[in-house]
Amino acid sequence: MPAVLNYEPLVLLPRREAPKFTPIQEEILALKRERNAVILAHNYQIEAIQQVADYVGDSLGLSYQAQSAKADVILFCGVHFMAETAKIVNPGRTVLLPDLDAGCSLSDSCPADRLAAYKAANPNVYVVAYINCSAGVKALSDVICTSGNAVKMVNQIPADRDILFVPDQNLGQWVSQKTGRQMRLWPGSCYAHVMFTVQAIEKVRAQFPGAPVVAHPECVQAVRDIADEVCSTELMVKFAKETPADRIIVVTESGMLHRLRKEVPHKTFIAGPTDTCACNDCRFMKMNTIEKVRDALKTMSPEIDVPEPIRSAALVPIQRMLDWSKR
Ligand code: 13P
Ligand code: SF4
């Protein structure tokens, strides 16, 4: 077991005053009006990006927002599969992603050709795909899920179907435990969330006695098992509002702390640490910088395109998810 390094915990104290916009943020807001753009940002984006966004949320909320967007341009501040999903559900808009290299280790772990080969060998399998996958994988799937609705999706699949869950084995294992459904699990994982360890979380917990631990389901089972709550990033906001505790340990990517501090300004949030660092950044999410956001609106690039017939095929399981989510 690696030794826990001697670092200070990362603590975001209650916010007293609203932040002012910087010149580059003012420039982005002006460009946004000029281009008739809407900025959608994931909870893991840096604070400066979250501040200029029209909507900040989890993958599920962002999918609904993308589908209903009326603006000419959707500037998606997140990772590639999220911007791709926006284009799939709303193809008439120009979709921009500040950095085309902002990928995802989960998405990379499940190439469409390998899933196609698996399906060819197992033709009756019902494929549930976590939204963290490519358009090509979505096009081969029966229903999409996010961490916020995965249990609800799996509960709606006919009991006699044999389920393959791709690409996150940790989320899949958690859903299987919550639903009692046996599932075959694709061996993918989030490189960032698997870095949280029991010893690192227990250490910070000892420093903040009584503070509940809320963890993302992409964490490994041992970490999920010691958490007080396991949920999507959006549900973390609900948890933070509802818990009587005024200090909360947040075991997910560090950007989440900014969203939490905005929504629940009177509470203190402590970053879940790893064995080697006081917080945990997703290197892909952090490829988006405030300068790249400005440049994307200036140059109207990089633009996301999802060619037919992949787009239409991928829309079917996404739409099924959006419909089943409302049930
Ligand atoms: P959420 O949908 O819970 O925000 O998760 C997205 C993600 O990529 C987590 O790593
Ligand atoms: Fe992918 Fe993990 Fe980054 Fe989320 S945190 S985008 S799952 S690599």
mmCIF file of C-alpha atoms and ligand atoms in Angstrom:
data_model
loop_
_atom_site.group_PDB
_atom_site.id
_atom_site.type_symbol
_atom_site.label_atom_id
_atom_site.label_comp_id
_atom_site.label_asym_id
_atom_site.label_seq_id
_atom_site.Cartn_x
_atom_site.Cartn_y
_atom_site.Cartn_z
ATOM 1 C CA MET A 1 0.000 0.000 0.000
ATOM 2 C CA PRO A 2 1.498 3.421 -0.933
ATOM 3 C CA ALA A 3 2.207 5.804 1.953
ATOM 4 C CA VAL A 4 -0.131 8.772 2.363
ATOM 5 C CA LEU A 5 1.926 11.897 1.775
ATOM 6 C CA ASN A 6 1.914 14.702 4.285
ATOM 7 C CA TYR A 7 -0.236 17.348 2.580
ATOM 8 C CA GLU A 8 -2.712 19.850 3.971
ATOM 9 C CA PRO A 9 -6.372 19.179 3.084
ATOM 10 C CA LEU A 10 -7.958 21.435 0.437
ATOM 11 C CA VAL A 11 -10.797 23.268 2.190
ATOM 12 C CA LEU A 12 -13.197 25.738 0.551
ATOM 13 C CA LEU A 13 -14.639 27.946 3.286
ATOM 14 C CA PRO A 14 -18.059 29.613 3.031
ATOM 15 C CA ARG A 15 -18.206 32.356 0.392
ATOM 16 C CA ARG A 16 -18.971 35.852 1.674
ATOM 17 C CA GLU A 17 -19.275 37.897 -1.541
ATOM 18 C CA ALA A 18 -20.066 37.265 -5.211
ATOM 19 C CA PRO A 19 -16.963 37.216 -7.475
ATOM 20 C CA LYS A 20 -16.518 40.023 -10.047
ATOM 21 C CA PHE A 21 -15.914 39.221 -13.726
ATOM 22 C CA THR A 22 -12.355 39.539 -15.043
ATOM 23 C CA PRO A 23 -11.661 41.289 -18.393
ATOM 24 C CA ILE A 24 -11.448 37.945 -20.230
ATOM 25 C CA GLN A 25 -14.747 36.820 -18.717
ATOM 26 C CA GLU A 26 -16.325 40.132 -19.842
ATOM 27 C CA GLU A 27 -14.956 39.462 -23.336
ATOM 28 C CA ILE A 28 -16.551 35.980 -23.324
ATOM 29 C CA LEU A 29 -19.919 37.360 -22.231
ATOM 30 C CA ALA A 30 -19.808 39.928 -25.069
ATOM 31 C CA LEU A 31 -18.854 37.251 -27.635
ATOM 32 C CA LYS A 32 -21.619 35.028 -26.311
ATOM 33 C CA ARG A 33 -24.200 37.725 -27.092
ATOM 34 C CA GLU A 34 -22.643 38.474 -30.487
ATOM 35 C CA ARG A 35 -22.656 34.806 -31.544
ATOM 36 C CA ASN A 36 -26.056 34.043 -29.968
ATOM 37 C CA ALA A 37 -24.359 31.269 -27.998
ATOM 38 C CA VAL A 38 -25.238 29.377 -24.866
ATOM 39 C CA ILE A 39 -22.450 28.081 -22.612
ATOM 40 C CA LEU A 40 -23.086 24.696 -20.998
ATOM 41 C CA ALA A 41 -20.482 23.648 -18.429
ATOM 42 C CA HIS A 42 -19.928 20.453 -16.501
ATOM 43 C CA ASN A 43 -19.494 20.610 -12.721
ATOM 44 C CA TYR A 44 -15.785 19.721 -13.120
ATOM 45 C CA GLN A 45 -14.872 22.865 -15.048
ATOM 46 C CA ILE A 46 -12.684 25.500 -13.413
ATOM 47 C CA GLU A 47 -14.481 28.206 -11.441
ATOM 48 C CA ALA A 48 -13.813 30.959 -14.024
ATOM 49 C CA ILE A 49 -15.650 28.896 -16.683
ATOM 50 C CA GLN A 50 -18.518 27.965 -14.372
ATOM 51 C CA GLN A 51 -19.025 31.683 -13.681
ATOM 52 C CA VAL A 52 -19.658 32.581 -17.357
ATOM 53 C CA ALA A 53 -21.821 29.522 -18.093
ATOM 54 C CA ASP A 54 -25.576 29.712 -18.624
ATOM 55 C CA TYR A 55 -25.958 26.278 -17.078
ATOM 56 C CA VAL A 56 -23.627 24.180 -14.915
ATOM 57 C CA GLY A 57 -24.574 20.610 -14.106
ATOM 58 C CA ASP A 58 -24.082 16.866 -14.484
ATOM 59 C CA SER A 59 -24.249 14.804 -17.667
ATOM 60 C CA LEU A 60 -27.991 14.269 -17.418
ATOM 61 C CA GLY A 61 -28.886 17.919 -16.834
ATOM 62 C CA LEU A 62 -26.503 18.966 -19.593
ATOM 63 C CA SER A 63 -28.148 16.539 -22.048
ATOM 64 C CA TYR A 64 -31.584 18.035 -21.391
ATOM 65 C CA GLN A 65 -30.186 21.559 -21.681
ATOM 66 C CA ALA A 66 -28.441 20.717 -24.950
ATOM 67 C CA GLN A 67 -31.599 19.222 -26.423
ATOM 68 C CA SER A 68 -33.744 22.245 -25.585
ATOM 69 C CA ALA A 69 -31.139 24.889 -26.514
ATOM 70 C CA LYS A 70 -32.515 27.479 -28.943
ATOM 71 C CA ALA A 71 -29.301 29.520 -29.372
ATOM 72 C CA ASP A 72 -27.386 29.233 -32.678
ATOM 73 C CA VAL A 73 -24.264 27.987 -30.903
ATOM 74 C CA ILE A 74 -23.711 25.610 -27.993
ATOM 75 C CA LEU A 75 -20.277 26.115 -26.456
ATOM 76 C CA PHE A 76 -19.810 22.944 -24.455
ATOM 77 C CA CYS A 77 -17.319 23.225 -21.609
ATOM 78 C CA GLY A 78 -16.794 19.600 -20.725
ATOM 79 C CA VAL A 79 -15.243 16.625 -22.505
ATOM 80 C CA HIS A 80 -15.639 15.279 -26.027
ATOM 81 C CA PHE A 81 -18.400 12.723 -25.430
ATOM 82 C CA MET A 82 -20.528 15.438 -23.792
ATOM 83 C CA ALA A 83 -20.211 17.825 -26.744
ATOM 84 C CA GLU A 84 -20.893 14.908 -29.102
ATOM 85 C CA THR A 85 -24.066 14.100 -27.155
ATOM 86 C CA ALA A 86 -25.177 17.733 -27.525
ATOM 87 C CA LYS A 87 -24.720 17.500 -31.298
ATOM 88 C CA ILE A 88 -26.583 14.181 -31.444
ATOM 89 C CA VAL A 89 -29.645 15.542 -29.616
ATOM 90 C CA ASN A 90 -29.628 18.976 -31.260
ATOM 91 C CA PRO A 91 -27.978 18.666 -34.701
ATOM 92 C CA GLY A 92 -29.209 22.043 -35.956
ATOM 93 C CA ARG A 93 -26.889 23.953 -33.613
ATOM 94 C CA THR A 94 -23.199 24.621 -34.036
ATOM 95 C CA VAL A 95 -21.512 22.767 -31.155
ATOM 96 C CA LEU A 96 -18.078 23.941 -30.018
ATOM 97 C CA LEU A 97 -15.658 22.294 -27.577
ATOM 98 C CA PRO A 98 -12.785 24.519 -26.330
ATOM 99 C CA ASP A 99 -10.206 21.706 -26.642
ATOM 100 C CA LEU A 100 -10.770 18.771 -29.002
ATOM 101 C CA ASP A 101 -8.302 16.650 -27.008
ATOM 102 C CA ALA A 102 -10.511 16.764 -23.908
ATOM 103 C CA GLY A 103 -11.300 13.045 -23.909
ATOM 104 C CA CYS A 104 -12.178 10.557 -21.191
ATOM 105 C CA SER A 105 -10.449 7.372 -20.026
ATOM 106 C CA LEU A 106 -13.798 5.602 -19.783
ATOM 107 C CA SER A 107 -14.707 6.458 -23.342
ATOM 108 C CA ASP A 108 -11.254 5.344 -24.534
ATOM 109 C CA SER A 109 -11.630 1.968 -22.807
ATOM 110 C CA CYS A 110 -14.492 0.903 -25.053
ATOM 111 C CA PRO A 111 -13.810 1.355 -28.784
ATOM 112 C CA ALA A 112 -16.889 0.837 -30.962
ATOM 113 C CA ASP A 113 -15.266 -1.953 -32.998
ATOM 114 C CA ARG A 114 -14.612 -4.019 -29.849
ATOM 115 C CA LEU A 115 -18.185 -3.582 -28.676
ATOM 116 C CA ALA A 116 -19.429 -4.535 -32.155
ATOM 117 C CA ALA A 117 -17.305 -7.718 -32.006
ATOM 118 C CA TYR A 118 -18.681 -8.541 -28.538
ATOM 119 C CA LYS A 119 -22.243 -8.073 -29.764
ATOM 120 C CA ALA A 120 -21.601 -10.250 -32.794
ATOM 121 C CA ALA A 121 -20.482 -13.051 -30.457
ATOM 122 C CA ASN A 122 -23.339 -12.377 -27.973
ATOM 123 C CA PRO A 123 -26.258 -11.255 -30.165
ATOM 124 C CA ASN A 124 -28.978 -11.267 -27.482
ATOM 125 C CA VAL A 125 -27.206 -9.049 -25.012
ATOM 126 C CA TYR A 126 -28.958 -5.822 -23.924
ATOM 127 C CA VAL A 127 -26.368 -3.025 -23.901
ATOM 128 C CA VAL A 128 -26.601 -0.302 -21.265
ATOM 129 C CA ALA A 129 -24.004 2.345 -22.024
ATOM 130 C CA TYR A 130 -22.876 4.956 -19.522
ATOM 131 C CA ILE A 131 -22.989 8.282 -21.355
ATOM 132 C CA ASN A 132 -19.166 8.461 -21.010
ATOM 133 C CA CYS A 133 -18.646 6.734 -24.374
ATOM 134 C CA SER A 134 -18.285 7.678 -28.033
ATOM 135 C CA ALA A 135 -21.123 8.255 -30.483
ATOM 136 C CA GLY A 136 -20.107 4.990 -32.165
ATOM 137 C CA VAL A 137 -20.642 3.051 -28.921
ATOM 138 C CA LYS A 138 -23.941 4.831 -28.271
ATOM 139 C CA ALA A 139 -25.077 3.815 -31.756
ATOM 140 C CA LEU A 140 -24.554 0.145 -30.760
ATOM 141 C CA SER A 141 -26.380 0.456 -27.434
ATOM 142 C CA ASP A 142 -29.958 -0.152 -26.309
ATOM 143 C CA VAL A 143 -30.171 2.534 -23.647
ATOM 144 C CA ILE A 144 -27.815 5.213 -22.326
ATOM 145 C CA CYS A 145 -27.531 6.110 -18.651
ATOM 146 C CA THR A 146 -25.757 8.670 -16.527
ATOM 147 C CA SER A 147 -24.628 8.277 -12.939
ATOM 148 C CA GLY A 148 -27.753 10.221 -11.977
ATOM 149 C CA ASN A 149 -30.257 7.833 -13.556
ATOM 150 C CA ALA A 150 -28.441 4.499 -14.047
ATOM 151 C CA VAL A 151 -30.422 2.681 -11.349
ATOM 152 C CA LYS A 152 -33.690 3.946 -12.801
ATOM 153 C CA MET A 153 -32.674 2.873 -16.333
ATOM 154 C CA VAL A 154 -31.627 -0.646 -15.329
ATOM 155 C CA ASN A 155 -34.818 -1.114 -13.303
ATOM 156 C CA GLN A 156 -36.834 -0.562 -16.491
ATOM 157 C CA ILE A 157 -35.096 -3.264 -18.537
ATOM 158 C CA PRO A 158 -37.199 -6.440 -18.925
ATOM 159 C CA ALA A 159 -36.146 -8.995 -16.281
ATOM 160 C CA ASP A 160 -35.449 -11.726 -18.854
ATOM 161 C CA ARG A 161 -32.792 -9.699 -20.711
ATOM 162 C CA ASP A 162 -29.101 -10.412 -20.262
ATOM 163 C CA ILE A 163 -27.403 -7.022 -19.624
ATOM 164 C CA LEU A 164 -23.963 -5.850 -20.668
ATOM 165 C CA PHE A 165 -22.962 -2.607 -18.914
ATOM 166 C CA VAL A 166 -20.288 -0.500 -20.668
ATOM 167 C CA PRO A 167 -17.755 1.007 -20.116
ATOM 168 C CA ASP A 168 -17.485 1.669 -16.334
ATOM 169 C CA GLN A 169 -17.098 -1.458 -14.211
ATOM 170 C CA ASN A 170 -17.335 0.549 -10.971
ATOM 171 C CA LEU A 171 -20.570 2.338 -11.812
ATOM 172 C CA GLY A 172 -21.894 -0.950 -13.236
ATOM 173 C CA GLN A 173 -21.036 -2.838 -10.051
ATOM 174 C CA TRP A 174 -22.754 -0.154 -7.930
ATOM 175 C CA VAL A 175 -25.883 -0.262 -10.128
ATOM 176 C CA SER A 176 -25.905 -4.040 -9.950
ATOM 177 C CA GLN A 177 -25.783 -3.874 -6.142
ATOM 178 C CA LYS A 178 -28.570 -1.267 -6.008
ATOM 179 C CA THR A 179 -30.899 -3.028 -8.463
ATOM 180 C CA GLY A 180 -30.105 -6.676 -7.715
ATOM 181 C CA ARG A 181 -29.638 -7.207 -11.479
ATOM 182 C CA GLN A 182 -26.692 -9.323 -12.538
ATOM 183 C CA MET A 183 -24.814 -7.651 -15.352
ATOM 184 C CA ARG A 184 -21.759 -8.331 -17.413
ATOM 185 C CA LEU A 185 -19.346 -5.463 -16.823
ATOM 186 C CA TRP A 186 -17.013 -3.971 -19.419
ATOM 187 C CA PRO A 187 -13.560 -3.611 -17.799
ATOM 188 C CA GLY A 188 -13.263 0.198 -18.062
ATOM 189 C CA SER A 189 -12.723 2.731 -15.303
ATOM 190 C CA CYS A 190 -12.270 6.442 -14.684
ATOM 191 C CA TYR A 191 -8.537 6.920 -14.200
ATOM 192 C CA ALA A 192 -9.212 9.846 -11.820
ATOM 193 C CA HIS A 193 -11.889 8.360 -9.560
ATOM 194 C CA VAL A 194 -10.011 5.082 -9.026
ATOM 195 C CA MET A 195 -7.207 7.109 -7.425
ATOM 196 C CA PHE A 196 -9.290 7.732 -4.308
ATOM 197 C CA THR A 197 -8.330 5.239 -1.590
ATOM 198 C CA VAL A 198 -9.818 4.206 1.736
ATOM 199 C CA GLN A 199 -6.689 5.249 3.626
ATOM 200 C CA ALA A 200 -6.666 8.752 2.109
ATOM 201 C CA ILE A 201 -10.387 9.270 2.820
ATOM 202 C CA GLU A 202 -10.092 7.906 6.362
ATOM 203 C CA LYS A 203 -7.195 10.266 7.000
ATOM 204 C CA VAL A 204 -9.157 13.375 6.014
ATOM 205 C CA ARG A 205 -12.198 12.078 7.864
ATOM 206 C CA ALA A 206 -10.142 11.906 11.073
ATOM 207 C CA GLN A 207 -9.187 15.565 10.518
ATOM 208 C CA PHE A 208 -12.865 16.611 10.147
ATOM 209 C CA PRO A 209 -14.788 14.425 12.585
ATOM 210 C CA GLY A 210 -18.510 14.259 11.879
ATOM 211 C CA ALA A 211 -18.194 15.539 8.291
ATOM 212 C CA PRO A 212 -20.139 13.170 6.000
ATOM 213 C CA VAL A 213 -18.396 11.709 2.940
ATOM 214 C CA VAL A 214 -20.190 11.947 -0.409
ATOM 215 C CA ALA A 215 -18.590 9.925 -3.230
ATOM 216 C CA HIS A 216 -19.151 9.490 -6.957
ATOM 217 C CA PRO A 217 -20.134 5.959 -8.091
ATOM 218 C CA GLU A 218 -17.093 5.836 -10.399
ATOM 219 C CA CYS A 219 -15.015 5.280 -7.227
ATOM 220 C CA VAL A 220 -13.957 1.730 -6.381
ATOM 221 C CA GLN A 221 -16.222 -0.340 -4.124
ATOM 222 C CA ALA A 222 -13.999 -0.033 -1.012
ATOM 223 C CA VAL A 223 -14.313 3.770 -1.186
ATOM 224 C CA ARG A 224 -18.049 3.661 -1.961
ATOM 225 C CA ASP A 225 -18.534 1.375 1.026
ATOM 226 C CA ILE A 226 -17.139 3.910 3.512
ATOM 227 C CA ALA A 227 -19.078 6.850 2.017
ATOM 228 C CA ASP A 228 -22.204 8.204 3.700
ATOM 229 C CA GLU A 229 -23.737 8.885 0.273
ATOM 230 C CA VAL A 230 -22.901 7.723 -3.263
ATOM 231 C CA CYS A 231 -24.391 9.804 -6.078
ATOM 232 C CA SER A 232 -23.945 11.807 -9.266
ATOM 233 C CA THR A 233 -22.435 15.281 -9.126
ATOM 234 C CA GLU A 234 -25.864 16.940 -9.347
ATOM 235 C CA LEU A 235 -27.221 14.890 -6.482
ATOM 236 C CA MET A 236 -24.205 15.998 -4.425
ATOM 237 C CA VAL A 237 -25.701 19.506 -4.485
ATOM 238 C CA LYS A 238 -28.993 18.119 -3.123
ATOM 239 C CA PHE A 239 -27.111 16.128 -0.479
ATOM 240 C CA ALA A 240 -25.117 19.201 0.598
ATOM 241 C CA LYS A 241 -28.317 21.246 0.947
ATOM 242 C CA GLU A 242 -30.179 18.592 2.901
ATOM 243 C CA THR A 243 -27.552 17.231 5.296
ATOM 244 C CA PRO A 244 -27.553 18.925 8.708
ATOM 245 C CA ALA A 245 -23.725 18.876 8.606
ATOM 246 C CA ASP A 246 -21.979 22.151 7.777
ATOM 247 C CA ARG A 247 -18.710 20.507 6.629
ATOM 248 C CA ILE A 248 -18.774 17.899 3.829
ATOM 249 C CA ILE A 249 -16.003 15.748 2.323
ATOM 250 C CA VAL A 250 -16.494 15.568 -1.449
ATOM 251 C CA VAL A 251 -14.950 12.519 -3.137
ATOM 252 C CA THR A 252 -14.939 13.451 -6.792
ATOM 253 C CA GLU A 253 -13.143 15.797 -9.182
ATOM 254 C CA SER A 254 -12.137 19.115 -7.579
ATOM 255 C CA GLY A 255 -14.235 21.380 -9.850
ATOM 256 C CA MET A 256 -17.299 20.115 -8.004
ATOM 257 C CA LEU A 257 -16.292 22.163 -4.983
ATOM 258 C CA HIS A 258 -16.876 25.435 -6.868
ATOM 259 C CA ARG A 259 -20.399 24.425 -7.844
ATOM 260 C CA LEU A 260 -21.134 23.335 -4.273
ATOM 261 C CA ARG A 261 -19.809 26.554 -2.789
ATOM 262 C CA LYS A 262 -21.974 28.573 -5.193
ATOM 263 C CA GLU A 263 -25.133 26.594 -4.460
ATOM 264 C CA VAL A 264 -24.584 26.131 -0.725
ATOM 265 C CA PRO A 265 -22.513 29.210 0.186
ATOM 266 C CA HIS A 266 -22.787 28.909 3.962
ATOM 267 C CA LYS A 267 -21.142 25.455 4.198
ATOM 268 C CA THR A 268 -17.499 24.285 4.086
ATOM 269 C CA PHE A 269 -16.389 21.747 1.458
ATOM 270 C CA ILE A 270 -13.319 19.549 1.813
ATOM 271 C CA ALA A 271 -11.791 17.947 -1.274
ATOM 272 C CA GLY A 272 -11.544 14.171 -1.198
ATOM 273 C CA PRO A 273 -7.777 13.442 -1.317
ATOM 274 C CA THR A 274 -5.816 10.685 -3.020
ATOM 275 C CA ASP A 275 -2.694 9.042 -1.614
ATOM 276 C CA THR A 276 -0.527 11.617 -3.316
ATOM 277 C CA CYS A 277 -2.555 14.827 -3.523
ATOM 278 C CA ALA A 278 -5.024 16.872 -1.470
ATOM 279 C CA CYS A 279 -7.472 16.909 -4.386
ATOM 280 C CA ASN A 280 -8.117 15.161 -7.656
ATOM 281 C CA ASP A 281 -8.307 16.853 -11.071
ATOM 282 C CA CYS A 282 -9.441 15.187 -14.287
ATOM 283 C CA ARG A 283 -6.720 16.137 -16.748
ATOM 284 C CA PHE A 284 -9.230 16.054 -19.618
ATOM 285 C CA MET A 285 -11.764 18.354 -17.966
ATOM 286 C CA LYS A 286 -8.956 20.716 -17.066
ATOM 287 C CA MET A 287 -7.814 21.035 -20.704
ATOM 288 C CA ASN A 288 -10.526 23.677 -21.095
ATOM 289 C CA THR A 289 -9.112 27.034 -20.010
ATOM 290 C CA ILE A 290 -10.777 30.429 -19.907
ATOM 291 C CA GLU A 291 -8.577 31.536 -22.860
ATOM 292 C CA LYS A 292 -9.689 28.543 -24.946
ATOM 293 C CA VAL A 293 -13.329 29.346 -24.161
ATOM 294 C CA ARG A 294 -12.787 32.891 -25.434
ATOM 295 C CA ASP A 295 -10.925 31.662 -28.528
ATOM 296 C CA ALA A 296 -13.608 29.100 -29.381
ATOM 297 C CA LEU A 297 -16.238 31.849 -29.522
ATOM 298 C CA LYS A 298 -13.897 34.137 -31.461
ATOM 299 C CA THR A 299 -12.944 31.587 -34.122
ATOM 300 C CA MET A 300 -16.086 29.402 -33.958
ATOM 301 C CA SER A 301 -13.875 26.334 -33.572
ATOM 302 C CA PRO A 302 -13.161 23.552 -32.760
ATOM 303 C CA GLU A 303 -16.542 22.381 -33.982
ATOM 304 C CA ILE A 304 -18.066 18.968 -33.207
ATOM 305 C CA ASP A 305 -19.597 16.950 -36.011
ATOM 306 C CA VAL A 306 -21.290 13.554 -35.716
ATOM 307 C CA PRO A 307 -21.824 12.109 -39.189
ATOM 308 C CA GLU A 308 -24.929 10.214 -40.240
ATOM 309 C CA PRO A 309 -25.969 7.427 -39.881
ATOM 310 C CA ILE A 310 -24.071 7.230 -36.534
ATOM 311 C CA ARG A 311 -25.870 10.327 -35.202
ATOM 312 C CA SER A 312 -29.391 8.984 -35.822
ATOM 313 C CA ALA A 313 -28.468 5.548 -34.452
ATOM 314 C CA ALA A 314 -26.932 7.110 -31.326
ATOM 315 C CA LEU A 315 -29.987 9.303 -30.777
ATOM 316 C CA VAL A 316 -32.280 6.270 -30.280
ATOM 317 C CA PRO A 317 -30.781 5.051 -26.944
ATOM 318 C CA ILE A 318 -30.185 8.627 -25.746
ATOM 319 C CA GLN A 319 -33.817 9.545 -26.394
ATOM 320 C CA ARG A 320 -34.888 6.339 -24.629
ATOM 321 C CA MET A 321 -32.886 7.480 -21.598
ATOM 322 C CA LEU A 322 -34.386 10.987 -21.668
ATOM 323 C CA ASP A 323 -37.896 9.521 -21.909
ATOM 324 C CA TRP A 324 -37.376 6.805 -19.249
ATOM 325 C CA SER A 325 -35.846 9.384 -16.911
ATOM 326 C CA LYS A 326 -39.126 11.296 -16.789
ATOM 327 C CA ARG A 327 -41.189 8.220 -15.853
HETATM 328 P P1 13P B 1 -21.824 13.188 -13.560
HETATM 329 O O1 13P B 1 -22.850 12.925 -14.612
HETATM 330 O O2 13P B 1 -22.179 12.616 -12.222
HETATM 331 O O3 13P B 1 -21.537 14.659 -13.463
HETATM 332 O O4 13P B 1 -20.474 12.459 -13.968
HETATM 333 C C1 13P B 1 -19.760 12.762 -15.141
HETATM 334 C C2 13P B 1 -18.370 12.311 -15.092
HETATM 335 O O5 13P B 1 -17.646 12.314 -16.051
HETATM 336 C C3 13P B 1 -17.874 11.842 -13.815
HETATM 337 O O6 13P B 1 -16.541 11.556 -13.905
HETATM 338 FE FE1 SF4 B 2 -13.848 10.700 -17.836
HETATM 339 FE FE2 SF4 B 2 -13.084 10.351 -15.328
HETATM 340 FE FE3 SF4 B 2 -12.597 12.661 -16.506
HETATM 341 FE FE4 SF4 B 2 -15.141 11.978 -15.858
HETATM 342 S S1 SF4 B 2 -13.455 12.378 -14.451
HETATM 343 S S2 SF4 B 2 -14.451 12.860 -17.808
HETATM 344 S S3 SF4 B 2 -15.062 9.771 -16.209
HETATM 345 S S4 SF4 B 2 -11.737 10.658 -17.096
#
